[in-house]
Coordinates of C-alpha atoms in Angstrom, one line a residue:
M18 CA -4.4 -2.2 71.4
I19 CA -1.4 -4.0 72.8
T20 CA -0.7 -7.0 70.7
S21 CA 2.9 -7.9 71.8
A22 CA 3.0 -11.2 73.6
L23 CA 5.5 -9.7 76.0
F24 CA 2.4 -8.3 77.7
T25 CA 2.6 -11.2 80.1
D26 CA 4.2 -11.9 83.5
Y27 CA 7.8 -12.9 83.2
Y28 CA 7.3 -16.2 85.0
E29 CA 4.9 -17.2 82.3
L30 CA 7.8 -17.1 79.9
T31 CA 10.2 -19.0 82.1
M32 CA 7.6 -21.6 82.8
A33 CA 6.9 -21.8 79.0
Q34 CA 10.5 -22.6 78.4
G35 CA 10.3 -25.2 81.1
F36 CA 7.2 -26.8 79.5
W37 CA 9.0 -26.7 76.1
K38 CA 12.2 -28.3 77.4
K39 CA 10.4 -31.1 79.2
N40 CA 8.2 -31.7 76.2
K41 CA 5.1 -30.9 78.2
N42 CA 3.4 -28.4 75.9
T43 CA 0.3 -30.6 76.1
R44 CA -3.4 -29.8 75.8
S45 CA -5.1 -28.1 78.8
V46 CA -8.1 -26.2 79.8
F47 CA -8.1 -23.0 82.0
D48 CA -11.0 -21.2 83.7
M49 CA -11.2 -17.5 84.3
F50 CA -13.5 -16.7 87.2
F51 CA -13.7 -14.2 90.1
R52 CA -13.9 -14.9 93.9
R53 CA -16.1 -12.2 95.4
Q54 CA -18.4 -9.4 94.3
P55 CA -16.9 -5.9 94.3
F56 CA -18.4 -3.1 96.3
N57 CA -20.0 -5.6 98.7
G58 CA -22.6 -5.9 95.9
G59 CA -25.0 -8.6 94.8
F60 CA -24.0 -8.8 91.1
S61 CA -21.2 -8.0 88.6
V62 CA -21.3 -7.1 84.9
F63 CA -19.0 -9.0 82.6
A64 CA -17.2 -6.7 80.2
G65 CA -14.1 -6.7 78.0
I66 CA -14.4 -9.9 76.1
E67 CA -15.0 -8.4 72.6
P68 CA -11.8 -6.3 72.5
L69 CA -10.0 -9.2 74.2
I70 CA -10.8 -11.6 71.4
N71 CA -9.6 -9.1 68.9
T72 CA -6.3 -8.8 70.7
I73 CA -5.8 -12.5 71.1
E74 CA -6.1 -12.9 67.3
K75 CA -3.1 -10.6 66.9
F76 CA -1.1 -11.6 70.0
S77 CA 2.4 -12.5 68.9
F78 CA 6.1 -11.8 69.4
S79 CA 7.7 -9.3 67.1
K80 CA 11.4 -9.4 66.0
S81 CA 12.2 -6.7 68.6
D82 CA 10.4 -8.7 71.3
I83 CA 12.6 -11.7 70.6
E84 CA 15.7 -9.5 70.5
Y85 CA 14.7 -8.2 73.9
L86 CA 14.2 -11.7 75.4
K87 CA 17.7 -12.6 74.1
T88 CA 19.2 -9.8 76.3
T89 CA 17.9 -11.5 79.5
G90 CA 20.3 -14.4 79.0
I91 CA 17.6 -16.8 80.2
F92 CA 16.1 -18.2 77.0
E93 CA 17.6 -20.7 74.6
D94 CA 17.8 -19.8 70.9
D95 CA 15.6 -22.8 69.9
F96 CA 12.9 -21.7 72.4
L97 CA 13.0 -18.2 71.1
Y98 CA 12.6 -19.6 67.6
F99 CA 9.5 -21.4 68.9
L100 CA 8.2 -18.1 70.3
E101 CA 8.8 -16.4 66.9
K102 CA 6.0 -18.6 65.5
F103 CA 3.7 -18.2 68.5
K104 CA 0.1 -17.6 67.8
F105 CA -2.9 -18.7 69.9
S106 CA -4.4 -21.8 68.1
G107 CA -7.0 -22.9 70.7
D108 CA -10.6 -22.4 71.5
I109 CA -12.3 -19.9 73.8
W110 CA -15.8 -20.4 75.3
T111 CA -17.2 -17.3 77.0
M112 CA -20.3 -15.7 78.4
E113 CA -21.7 -12.8 76.4
E114 CA -20.5 -9.3 77.2
G115 CA -23.0 -7.5 79.5
T116 CA -24.1 -10.7 81.2
V117 CA -24.7 -10.4 85.0
V118 CA -22.2 -12.7 86.6
F119 CA -21.5 -14.2 90.0
P120 CA -18.5 -15.5 92.0
N121 CA -16.8 -18.9 91.3
E122 CA -18.4 -19.6 87.9
P123 CA -16.3 -19.7 84.8
L124 CA -16.6 -16.5 82.7
L125 CA -14.2 -17.8 80.1
R126 CA -13.0 -21.3 79.4
I127 CA -9.7 -21.5 77.4
H128 CA -8.7 -24.7 75.5
G129 CA -5.2 -24.9 74.1
N130 CA -1.7 -26.1 74.6
V131 CA -0.4 -25.2 78.0
I132 CA 2.2 -22.7 76.8
E133 CA -0.3 -20.6 74.8
C134 CA -2.8 -20.8 77.6
A135 CA -0.2 -19.6 80.1
L136 CA 1.0 -16.7 78.0
L137 CA -2.6 -15.4 77.7
E138 CA -3.2 -15.3 81.4
G139 CA -2.0 -11.7 82.0
L140 CA -3.8 -10.3 79.0
I141 CA -7.1 -12.0 79.9
L142 CA -7.1 -11.0 83.6
N143 CA -5.9 -7.4 82.8
T144 CA -8.7 -6.9 80.3
I145 CA -11.6 -8.6 81.9
N146 CA -10.8 -7.6 85.5
F147 CA -10.7 -3.9 84.8
Q148 CA -13.6 -3.6 82.4
S149 CA -15.8 -5.8 84.5
L150 CA -15.0 -3.7 87.6
I151 CA -15.9 -0.4 85.8
A152 CA -19.0 -1.8 84.1
T153 CA -20.2 -3.1 87.5
K154 CA -19.5 0.2 89.2
T155 CA -21.4 2.1 86.5
A156 CA -24.4 -0.3 86.6
R157 CA -24.6 0.3 90.4
I158 CA -24.6 4.1 89.8
W159 CA -27.1 3.8 87.0
L160 CA -29.5 1.7 89.2
A161 CA -29.0 4.1 92.1
S162 CA -30.2 7.0 89.8
K163 CA -33.3 4.9 89.0
K164 CA -31.9 4.3 85.5
G165 CA -31.4 8.1 85.0
S166 CA -29.1 9.9 82.6
I167 CA -25.5 9.3 83.7
M168 CA -22.6 11.1 82.0
E169 CA -19.1 9.6 82.3
F170 CA -16.7 12.5 83.1
G171 CA -13.7 10.5 84.2
L172 CA -10.9 11.0 81.6
R173 CA -8.7 13.2 83.7
R174 CA -8.9 10.9 86.7
A175 CA -8.5 7.6 84.9
Q176 CA -5.3 5.4 85.2
G177 CA -3.5 6.5 82.1
C178 CA -4.6 6.7 78.5
D179 CA -5.5 3.1 78.1
G180 CA -7.3 3.2 81.4
A181 CA -9.4 6.1 80.3
M182 CA -10.3 4.4 77.0
S183 CA -11.2 1.0 78.6
A184 CA -13.1 2.7 81.4
T185 CA -15.2 4.7 79.0
R186 CA -16.1 1.6 77.0
A187 CA -17.0 -0.4 80.1
A188 CA -18.9 2.5 81.6
Y189 CA -21.1 2.7 78.5
I190 CA -21.8 -1.0 78.8
G191 CA -22.7 -0.5 82.4
G192 CA -25.3 2.2 81.8
A193 CA -23.6 5.6 81.2
A194 CA -25.5 7.6 78.6
G195 CA -22.4 9.2 77.2
T196 CA -18.8 10.4 77.8
S197 CA -16.6 13.5 77.9
N198 CA -13.8 11.4 76.3
T199 CA -13.9 12.5 72.7
L200 CA -11.6 9.8 71.3
A201 CA -13.6 7.1 73.0
G202 CA -16.7 8.6 71.5
K203 CA -15.1 8.1 68.1
E204 CA -13.6 4.7 68.6
F205 CA -16.6 3.1 70.3
S206 CA -19.5 5.1 68.8
I207 CA -20.5 6.5 72.2
P208 CA -22.4 9.8 72.5
V209 CA -20.0 12.6 73.6
M210 CA -21.2 15.1 76.2
G211 CA -20.0 18.2 78.0
T212 CA -20.9 21.6 79.5
I213 CA -18.5 24.4 80.3
A214 CA -15.6 24.8 82.8
H215 CA -15.1 27.4 85.5
S216 CA -12.3 28.8 83.4
W217 CA -14.9 29.9 80.7
V218 CA -16.9 31.8 83.3
M219 CA -13.8 33.3 84.9
S220 CA -12.5 34.5 81.4
F221 CA -15.4 37.1 81.2
P222 CA -16.1 40.2 83.3
S223 CA -19.3 38.6 84.6
E224 CA -21.2 35.4 84.7
E225 CA -24.0 36.9 82.6
E226 CA -21.6 37.8 79.9
A227 CA -20.0 34.4 80.0
F228 CA -23.4 32.7 79.7
D229 CA -24.5 35.0 77.0
A230 CA -21.4 34.3 74.9
Y231 CA -21.8 30.5 75.2
A232 CA -25.5 30.6 74.5
E233 CA -24.8 32.7 71.4
I234 CA -22.4 30.0 70.0
Y235 CA -24.4 26.9 71.2
P236 CA -28.0 28.0 71.6
E237 CA -29.4 24.5 71.3
N238 CA -26.9 22.9 73.8
T239 CA -26.5 25.5 76.5
C240 CA -25.7 24.5 80.1
F241 CA -24.8 27.2 82.5
L242 CA -22.3 26.3 85.3
L243 CA -23.6 28.0 88.4
D244 CA -21.0 27.6 91.2
T245 CA -18.0 29.5 89.9
Y246 CA -18.6 32.2 92.5
D247 CA -21.9 31.9 94.4
T248 CA -24.6 29.5 93.2
L249 CA -27.6 31.2 94.7
E250 CA -26.5 34.9 95.0
S251 CA -25.1 35.2 91.5
G252 CA -24.9 32.0 89.4
V253 CA -28.6 31.1 89.1
K254 CA -29.6 34.8 88.8
A255 CA -27.2 35.2 85.8
A256 CA -28.5 32.0 84.3
I257 CA -32.1 33.3 84.5
V258 CA -31.2 36.6 82.8
S259 CA -29.3 34.7 80.0
G260 CA -32.0 32.1 79.8
K261 CA -34.7 34.7 79.1
K262 CA -32.7 35.8 76.1
L263 CA -32.6 32.2 74.9
K264 CA -36.3 31.8 75.6
D265 CA -37.0 34.8 73.3
R266 CA -35.2 32.9 70.6
G267 CA -37.3 29.8 71.3
M268 CA -34.5 27.9 73.1
N269 CA -34.3 26.2 76.4
F270 CA -31.2 25.7 78.7
A271 CA -29.8 23.6 81.5
V272 CA -27.7 24.3 84.5
R273 CA -25.0 22.4 86.4
L274 CA -23.9 22.3 90.0
D275 CA -20.4 21.1 90.7
S276 CA -19.9 21.8 94.4
G277 CA -21.6 22.5 97.7
D278 CA -24.6 20.8 99.3
I279 CA -26.1 19.3 96.2
Q280 CA -29.5 18.5 97.8
Y281 CA -30.0 22.0 99.2
L282 CA -28.6 23.9 96.2
S283 CA -30.5 21.9 93.6
T284 CA -33.7 22.3 95.5
K285 CA -33.2 26.1 95.8
V286 CA -32.1 26.4 92.1
R287 CA -35.2 24.5 91.0
E288 CA -37.4 26.9 93.0
E289 CA -35.7 29.9 91.4
L290 CA -35.9 28.5 87.9
D291 CA -39.6 27.6 88.3
K292 CA -40.4 31.0 89.8
A293 CA -38.7 32.7 86.8
G294 CA -40.8 30.7 84.3
F295 CA -38.3 27.9 83.4
P296 CA -39.9 24.7 84.6
D297 CA -38.3 22.8 81.7
A298 CA -34.7 23.9 82.5
K299 CA -32.8 20.8 83.5
I300 CA -30.5 20.5 86.4
T301 CA -27.3 18.3 86.2
V302 CA -24.9 17.8 89.0
S303 CA -21.3 16.5 89.4
N304 CA -18.6 16.5 92.1
E305 CA -17.3 13.2 93.5
L306 CA -20.6 11.4 93.2
T307 CA -21.0 7.8 94.2
E308 CA -23.9 5.4 94.0
E309 CA -24.6 5.9 97.7
I310 CA -24.8 9.7 97.3
I311 CA -26.9 9.4 94.2
E312 CA -29.3 6.9 95.8
S313 CA -29.7 9.2 98.9
L314 CA -30.5 12.2 96.7
V315 CA -33.0 10.2 94.5
N316 CA -34.7 8.8 97.6
N317 CA -35.1 12.3 99.0
H318 CA -36.7 13.4 95.7
T319 CA -34.0 15.9 95.0
P320 CA -34.8 17.7 91.7
I321 CA -31.9 16.5 89.6
D322 CA -32.3 15.4 86.0
S323 CA -28.8 14.1 85.1
W324 CA -25.6 13.1 86.7
G325 CA -21.9 13.7 85.8
V326 CA -19.7 11.0 87.4
G327 CA -16.0 10.9 87.0
T328 CA -13.5 9.6 89.6
H329 CA -15.5 7.0 91.3
M330 CA -16.9 5.5 88.0
V331 CA -13.7 5.2 86.0
T332 CA -11.3 4.1 88.9
G333 CA -13.6 1.8 90.8
G334 CA -13.7 4.2 93.7
S335 CA -13.5 2.2 96.9
E336 CA -12.7 -1.1 95.1
A337 CA -9.1 -1.3 93.7
S338 CA -9.7 -4.3 91.5
F339 CA -11.9 -7.1 90.3
T340 CA -10.9 -10.4 91.9
G341 CA -10.6 -12.4 88.7
V342 CA -8.3 -15.4 88.7
Y343 CA -7.1 -17.9 86.1
K344 CA -6.8 -21.6 87.0
L345 CA -6.0 -24.9 85.4
A346 CA -9.2 -27.0 85.1
A347 CA -8.1 -30.0 83.0
R348 CA -4.9 -31.3 81.6
T349 CA -3.5 -34.1 79.5
D350 CA -2.6 -37.3 81.4
D351 CA 1.2 -37.9 81.0
S352 CA 0.6 -41.7 80.7
N353 CA -1.8 -41.1 77.8
G354 CA -1.0 -37.9 76.1
K355 CA -4.4 -37.5 74.5
D356 CA -7.2 -37.6 77.1
L357 CA -8.0 -34.5 79.2
I358 CA -8.5 -35.3 82.8
P359 CA -9.9 -32.9 85.5
A360 CA -7.5 -30.8 87.6
M361 CA -8.2 -29.1 90.8
K362 CA -6.4 -26.6 93.1
F363 CA -6.6 -27.4 96.8
S364 CA -6.5 -24.8 99.6
D365 CA -6.9 -24.6 103.3
N366 CA -9.5 -22.0 102.6
P367 CA -12.5 -23.9 101.1
E368 CA -13.5 -20.9 99.0
K369 CA -10.2 -21.0 97.2
T370 CA -10.5 -24.7 96.3
T371 CA -11.4 -24.8 92.6
N372 CA -14.0 -26.8 90.8
P373 CA -12.4 -29.5 88.6
G374 CA -12.8 -30.4 85.0
I375 CA -14.4 -28.9 81.8
K376 CA -17.5 -27.2 82.9
Q377 CA -20.6 -25.5 81.5
V378 CA -22.6 -22.7 83.4
W379 CA -26.4 -23.0 83.2
R380 CA -28.7 -20.2 84.2
L381 CA -32.0 -21.4 85.7
Y382 CA -35.1 -19.3 85.3
N383 CA -38.2 -19.0 87.4
A384 CA -41.6 -19.3 85.8
D385 CA -41.9 -15.5 85.6
G386 CA -38.7 -15.2 83.5
T387 CA -36.4 -14.0 86.3
F388 CA -33.1 -15.6 87.3
K389 CA -33.2 -18.3 89.9
A390 CA -29.6 -19.6 90.2
D391 CA -26.5 -20.5 88.2
I392 CA -25.5 -24.1 88.0
L393 CA -22.0 -25.5 87.2
S394 CA -22.1 -28.8 85.5
K395 CA -19.7 -31.1 83.7
D396 CA -19.5 -30.1 80.1
N397 CA -21.4 -33.1 78.8
E398 CA -24.3 -32.8 81.2
K399 CA -27.8 -31.4 80.4
I400 CA -30.1 -29.7 82.9
P401 CA -33.5 -31.6 83.1
L402 CA -36.4 -29.2 82.8
R403 CA -39.6 -29.3 84.8
E404 CA -38.1 -31.9 87.1
T405 CA -37.1 -31.2 90.7
I406 CA -33.3 -31.5 90.9
K407 CA -31.0 -31.1 93.9
Y408 CA -28.1 -28.7 93.5
F409 CA -25.1 -28.4 95.8
H410 CA -23.2 -25.4 97.3
P411 CA -19.6 -25.3 95.8
S412 CA -17.7 -25.1 99.1
N413 CA -20.2 -25.9 101.9
D414 CA -21.1 -29.5 101.3
W415 CA -24.1 -29.5 103.7
K416 CA -25.8 -26.7 101.8
S417 CA -28.1 -27.5 98.8
F418 CA -31.4 -26.5 97.2
S419 CA -33.9 -28.2 95.0
F420 CA -35.6 -26.7 92.0
A421 CA -37.6 -27.6 88.9
A422 CA -36.5 -25.2 86.1
D423 CA -38.8 -24.1 83.3
Y424 CA -35.9 -23.0 81.3
A425 CA -32.1 -23.5 81.6
E426 CA -29.7 -21.4 79.5
P427 CA -26.1 -22.5 78.8
L428 CA -24.0 -19.3 79.3
L429 CA -20.6 -20.4 77.9
K430 CA -20.5 -20.3 74.1
M431 CA -17.6 -20.8 71.8
K432 CA -16.3 -17.5 70.5
M433 CA -12.9 -18.6 69.2
Q434 CA -12.1 -21.8 67.4
N435 CA -8.6 -22.8 66.3
G436 CA -7.4 -19.3 67.2
K437 CA -9.9 -17.5 65.1
R438 CA -13.1 -15.7 66.0
C439 CA -16.1 -17.9 65.1
M440 CA -19.0 -15.7 66.2
P441 CA -19.6 -12.2 64.9
E442 CA -18.3 -9.4 67.2
K443 CA -21.0 -7.9 69.4
T444 CA -21.4 -4.1 69.1
I445 CA -21.0 -2.1 72.3
K446 CA -24.7 -1.3 72.0
E447 CA -25.6 -5.0 72.0
S448 CA -23.5 -5.5 75.0
R449 CA -25.2 -2.6 76.8
R450 CA -28.6 -4.0 75.8
N451 CA -27.6 -7.4 77.2
M452 CA -26.7 -5.7 80.5
E453 CA -30.1 -4.0 80.7
E454 CA -32.0 -7.2 79.9
N455 CA -30.0 -9.1 82.5
L456 CA -30.6 -6.6 85.2
D457 CA -34.3 -6.5 84.4
K458 CA -34.4 -10.3 85.0
L459 CA -32.5 -10.1 88.3
D460 CA -34.6 -9.7 91.4
N461 CA -34.3 -6.4 93.2
S462 CA -33.0 -8.1 96.3
Y463 CA -29.7 -8.7 94.5
K464 CA -29.5 -5.2 93.2
R465 CA -29.7 -3.4 96.6
I466 CA -26.7 -1.0 97.2
L467 CA -26.5 -2.1 100.8
N468 CA -26.8 -5.7 102.1
P469 CA -27.9 -7.4 98.8
H470 CA -29.2 -10.9 98.8
I471 CA -26.6 -13.6 97.8
Y472 CA -27.4 -15.2 94.5
K473 CA -27.1 -19.0 94.3
V474 CA -24.2 -20.6 92.3
S475 CA -24.3 -24.3 92.8
L476 CA -23.0 -27.6 91.4
T477 CA -24.8 -30.6 89.8
E478 CA -24.5 -33.9 91.6
K479 CA -22.1 -35.2 89.1
L480 CA -19.7 -32.3 89.4
R481 CA -20.0 -32.3 93.1
E482 CA -19.1 -36.0 93.1
E483 CA -16.1 -35.2 90.9
K484 CA -14.9 -32.6 93.4
L485 CA -15.5 -34.9 96.4
N486 CA -13.4 -37.6 94.7
F487 CA -10.5 -35.2 94.6
L488 CA -11.0 -34.2 98.2
R489 CA -11.2 -37.8 99.3
G490 CA -7.9 -38.5 97.5
K491 CA -9.4 -40.8 94.8
R492 CA -7.7 -38.8 92.0
G493 CA -4.2 -37.5 91.7
H494 CA -3.5 -33.8 92.0

């Protein structure tokens, strides 16, 4: 865990000194949200908030941090003394980890003095963006497998040690059944899994001897790797011979394929195993798997029981990053010094114009308990139930829809108050369970791998009017 407050962009510190010198370290509210779904998908999975809260509680400048800042020649001694005492003292409202989320809705709302909010920006985006990306990727893979057994095998391809640990944590929340990362298994109470490497097979005179040796040591957890030399001509034949010896001891076994035409080879291997009297022997596969490949194999009824996924799961594969951003939503009026007033970023691109003010996110439900839409409201608004209400598109003013909700759930809940956690920490299993429950309530049209339906994120009439007032020039900006 990085707890040094130097883990921030340099310009945050220069701006912080500017706020301090101009006596503008006033109250503010920031939103963290993201702009588009990764992987051209229809949903994302929110992850990283629990370790983030733990880090924020300890986020501070050490004596060596202050000494380093002195060497830059930029910061005044009195400001550095101010930083020595820095500790986040504000409030954080957040969605629960594992929640299915959509673009342009606040995932976190941070209340605090502008300096402390600014210094947290890098930490917040670094943590939430990466873990949400990996949790989302894993959930797509898990759904593509029809909620099958997915093993996360990505340690050696992850971006550094912290990347590997964070990716394993997020992958478990997203649906991975276990990990090859032993340290992450210990730290996060995630099941650890593994088979054997080609080097084990190559270290013996024959595949049969290699399989026999492993089965002797681990008779209840034996998985034979078939493709060190030739899957069908030697690998599966050796596995059957060794498997018969295990069967005589009352044990079963599994096999793994790590190369070649997975569909063809797994089908042929299944035939050979069944013919030899091993219908219960499981087949697991690996080798650069993606959700698209897995979905194709599943749709073609390929006889695969579990999946080992590494590179594409823990790196995000085709998507380099989650598009999370951090924007000022409300600030203190200089003429008053007390009251928070809405703030809004303008842009020539309508989708980059932010939604002003302190907001709540409401999830509307259909009568059958599935999600209908997410609604952004002013924080002091309530959503009327069983009453037809008109809601408005956040950037296309001419688009709207009307709906009478049977149930409306507020998604942003206070998790930190006055710089301290005020809700019990969710376990990783609770976050995973939240993900599963959320996906069960999301219509299949939003979960398609290709061309998913676009979920509605809309504004209440009051929030829309607030935004239009800015656009019409009725408020300062």
